[in-house]
């Protein structure tokens, strides 16, 4: 069940900078669509680990609030602990550096999301294949349809976990630096440095004779626009 509003729990409700809290679930989905890397945080044994990972999103389910899919090796050390406890996944997009006249008010413009919940192991064969296709298509929309199906060996070596998007929150900062009384009387430059991701032209492998597919060129152009 997907709701239009984000309803953070006590664990995901911001305690600072609440004016930056985003309540519109579609803005969360837009951030997840834009971002390419998520970070999975889990306590593995005696210490926490935070791991960067590719991901896929199914906004319409099957989990409450939609589903975030992560994948990894069946031999990964984080897998067992991740299925036995709640985990935290974060996604951040940096949009700019904010340079004030005082060090205290230097900041960054960003969009960030926090998702907390108990992941489940995806064991259904059809859902696993679809989840892996979503991860591939998140990097390059339409790519999975052009590839051969995964082999039994590849599937046996890969684990997929699903995290509900029900318990999620998002914050966003935009605009210039905060001013304190008297800051206008100070000297020195202040402003913003916009930051965006830029993709270069696709580079074809030496063993490939085919031209670069249109969907690859289109994706590179989209990323290049930031």
Coordinates of C-alpha atoms in Angstrom, one line a residue:
X1 CA 0.0 0.0 0.0
X2 CA 1.5 3.3 -1.1
X3 CA 0.5 6.6 0.5
X4 CA 1.0 10.0 -0.9
X5 CA 2.4 11.4 2.3
X6 CA 5.5 10.3 4.1
X7 CA 4.7 9.5 7.8
X8 CA 8.0 9.1 9.6
X9 CA 8.2 7.1 12.8
X10 CA 10.0 8.2 15.9
X11 CA 13.1 6.6 14.3
X12 CA 13.0 8.5 11.1
X13 CA 11.5 11.9 12.3
X14 CA 14.2 14.6 12.1
X15 CA 15.1 16.1 15.4
X16 CA 17.1 19.0 13.9
X17 CA 16.4 21.1 10.8
X18 CA 12.8 20.1 10.7
X19 CA 12.1 22.9 8.3
X20 CA 14.0 20.8 5.7
X21 CA 11.7 17.8 6.2
X22 CA 9.9 16.6 3.1
X23 CA 6.5 15.1 3.5
X24 CA 5.6 14.3 -0.1
X25 CA 6.3 10.6 -0.9
X26 CA 6.6 11.4 -4.6
X27 CA 9.6 13.6 -3.9
X28 CA 11.2 10.6 -2.1
X29 CA 10.6 8.5 -5.1
X30 CA 12.1 11.2 -7.4
X31 CA 15.2 11.2 -5.2
X32 CA 15.4 7.4 -5.4
X33 CA 15.1 7.6 -9.2
X34 CA 17.9 10.2 -9.4
X35 CA 20.4 8.5 -7.1
X36 CA 22.6 5.7 -8.3
X37 CA 24.2 4.6 -5.0
X38 CA 22.6 3.7 -1.6
X39 CA 24.4 2.9 1.6
X40 CA 23.4 0.0 3.7
X41 CA 24.1 0.2 7.4
X42 CA 24.0 -3.0 9.5
X43 CA 25.6 -4.2 12.8
X44 CA 27.7 -7.2 11.8
X45 CA 29.0 -8.9 14.9
X46 CA 30.7 -6.5 17.2
X47 CA 30.8 -3.5 14.9
X48 CA 28.6 -1.6 12.4
X49 CA 29.4 -1.6 8.7
X50 CA 28.1 0.8 6.0
X51 CA 28.3 -0.5 2.5
X52 CA 27.7 1.3 -0.8
X53 CA 25.4 -0.6 -3.1
X54 CA 23.4 -0.4 -6.3
X55 CA 19.7 -0.7 -5.8
X56 CA 16.3 -1.0 -7.5
X57 CA 12.9 0.4 -6.6
X58 CA 9.4 -1.0 -7.0
X59 CA 7.1 1.9 -6.0
X60 CA 3.9 -0.2 -6.1
X61 CA 5.1 -3.0 -3.8
X62 CA 5.0 -5.8 -2.9
X63 CA 6.0 -4.4 0.5
X64 CA 4.3 -1.7 2.5
X65 CA 5.1 1.7 1.0
X66 CA 6.9 0.2 -1.9
X67 CA 10.0 -1.9 -2.1
X68 CA 13.7 -1.1 -2.1
X69 CA 15.7 -4.0 -3.5
X70 CA 19.4 -4.6 -2.7
X71 CA 21.6 -7.4 -3.9
X72 CA 25.0 -9.0 -3.1
X73 CA 27.0 -12.2 -2.8
X74 CA 25.6 -15.1 -0.9
X75 CA 28.9 -15.2 0.9
X76 CA 28.7 -11.6 2.0
X77 CA 29.3 -11.2 5.7
X78 CA 26.5 -8.7 6.2
X79 CA 23.8 -10.9 4.8
X80 CA 23.0 -13.0 7.9
X81 CA 23.0 -10.0 10.4
X82 CA 20.9 -7.9 7.9
X83 CA 18.1 -10.5 7.9
X84 CA 18.1 -10.8 11.7
X85 CA 17.7 -7.1 12.7
X86 CA 16.5 -3.8 11.4
X87 CA 18.9 -2.1 9.0
X88 CA 19.2 1.5 7.8
X89 CA 19.6 2.5 4.1
X90 CA 20.5 6.1 3.2
X91 CA 20.6 7.8 -0.2
X92 CA 22.1 11.3 -0.7
X93 CA 22.4 13.6 -3.7
X94 CA 24.7 16.6 -3.3
X95 CA 23.4 19.6 -5.2
X96 CA 25.8 22.4 -4.1
X97 CA 28.3 23.9 -1.7
X98 CA 27.0 26.8 0.3
X99 CA 29.7 29.3 1.3
X100 CA 28.8 31.9 3.9
X101 CA 30.7 34.8 5.4
X102 CA 31.1 32.7 8.6
X103 CA 32.4 29.2 9.0
X104 CA 29.4 28.3 11.2
X105 CA 27.0 28.8 8.3
X106 CA 28.9 27.0 5.6
X107 CA 26.6 24.2 4.4
X108 CA 25.6 22.1 1.5
X109 CA 22.5 21.9 -0.7
X110 CA 21.3 18.3 -0.8
X111 CA 18.5 15.7 -0.9
X112 CA 18.7 12.8 1.4
X113 CA 16.6 9.9 2.5
X114 CA 16.7 7.5 5.4
X115 CA 14.9 4.1 5.3
X116 CA 14.7 1.9 8.3
X117 CA 13.2 -1.6 8.5
X118 CA 13.5 -5.3 8.7
X119 CA 14.5 -6.7 5.2
X120 CA 13.3 -10.0 3.9
X121 CA 15.1 -12.5 1.8
X122 CA 13.6 -12.6 -1.7
X123 CA 13.3 -16.4 -2.4
X124 CA 10.5 -16.4 -5.0
X125 CA 12.2 -17.0 -8.3
X126 CA 10.0 -14.7 -10.3
X127 CA 10.4 -11.8 -7.8
X128 CA 14.2 -12.3 -7.7
X129 CA 14.6 -12.1 -11.4
X130 CA 12.4 -9.0 -11.5
X131 CA 14.3 -7.4 -8.7
X132 CA 17.6 -8.0 -10.4
X133 CA 16.2 -6.5 -13.6
X134 CA 15.1 -3.4 -11.6
X135 CA 18.7 -3.0 -10.3
X136 CA 20.1 -3.1 -13.8
X137 CA 17.4 -0.8 -15.2
X138 CA 17.9 1.6 -12.4
X139 CA 21.4 2.2 -13.8
X140 CA 20.2 2.2 -17.4
X141 CA 16.5 2.1 -18.1
X142 CA 15.5 -0.6 -20.5
X143 CA 18.8 -2.4 -20.3
X144 CA 17.6 -5.7 -18.8
X145 CA 15.4 -6.4 -21.8
X146 CA 18.5 -6.5 -24.1
X147 CA 20.4 -9.0 -22.0
X148 CA 20.4 -12.8 -21.8
X149 CA 18.6 -14.2 -18.8
X150 CA 20.7 -14.9 -15.7
X151 CA 22.1 -18.4 -15.5
X152 CA 21.4 -20.8 -12.7
X153 CA 25.0 -20.3 -11.5
X154 CA 24.7 -16.5 -11.4
X155 CA 21.4 -16.7 -9.5
X156 CA 22.8 -19.2 -7.1
X157 CA 25.7 -16.8 -6.3
X158 CA 23.4 -13.7 -5.8
X159 CA 21.2 -12.8 -2.9
X160 CA 18.4 -10.3 -3.1
X161 CA 16.8 -8.6 -0.1
X162 CA 13.8 -6.4 0.0
X163 CA 13.3 -3.5 2.3
X164 CA 9.8 -1.8 2.8
X165 CA 9.7 1.9 2.1
X166 CA 7.0 2.4 4.7
X167 CA 9.4 3.8 7.4
X168 CA 11.2 6.5 5.5
X169 CA 12.0 10.1 5.8
X170 CA 13.5 12.7 3.5
X171 CA 15.2 16.1 4.0
X172 CA 16.2 18.7 1.5
X173 CA 18.2 21.9 1.6
X174 CA 18.2 24.5 -1.2
X175 CA 19.2 28.2 -1.4
X176 CA 21.8 30.4 0.0
X177 CA 23.6 30.8 3.3
X178 CA 21.9 31.6 6.5
X179 CA 22.6 35.2 7.7
X180 CA 23.0 36.3 11.3
X181 CA 22.5 39.8 12.5
X182 CA 25.6 41.8 11.5
X183 CA 26.7 39.4 8.7
X184 CA 25.9 41.9 6.0
X185 CA 28.4 44.3 7.6
X186 CA 31.2 41.7 7.2
X187 CA 33.4 41.6 4.2
X188 CA 34.3 38.7 2.0
X189 CA 32.6 36.7 -0.8
X190 CA 29.6 34.5 -0.1
X191 CA 27.6 32.4 -2.5
X192 CA 26.9 28.9 -3.8
X193 CA 28.8 26.4 -6.0
X194 CA 26.2 24.2 -7.7
X195 CA 27.3 20.6 -8.0
X196 CA 25.9 18.1 -10.5
X197 CA 26.9 14.7 -11.8
X198 CA 28.3 14.6 -15.3
X199 CA 28.6 11.6 -17.6
X200 CA 31.2 11.4 -20.3
X201 CA 30.7 9.8 -23.7
X202 CA 30.2 6.0 -23.6
X203 CA 33.4 4.0 -24.1
X204 CA 33.0 0.8 -26.1
X205 CA 34.9 -2.3 -25.1
X206 CA 37.6 -3.5 -27.5
X207 CA 35.9 -6.8 -28.2
X208 CA 32.5 -5.1 -29.2
X209 CA 31.8 -4.3 -32.8
X210 CA 28.2 -3.0 -32.4
X211 CA 27.5 0.7 -32.2
X212 CA 26.6 2.3 -28.9
X213 CA 22.8 1.6 -28.4
X214 CA 20.5 4.5 -28.4
X215 CA 19.4 3.8 -24.8
X216 CA 23.0 4.1 -23.6
X217 CA 23.5 7.4 -25.5
X218 CA 20.3 8.7 -24.1
X219 CA 21.2 7.7 -20.5
X220 CA 24.6 9.4 -20.9
X221 CA 23.0 12.5 -22.1
X222 CA 20.5 12.5 -19.2
X223 CA 23.2 12.1 -16.7
X224 CA 25.3 14.8 -18.4
X225 CA 22.5 17.3 -18.0
X226 CA 22.7 16.8 -14.2

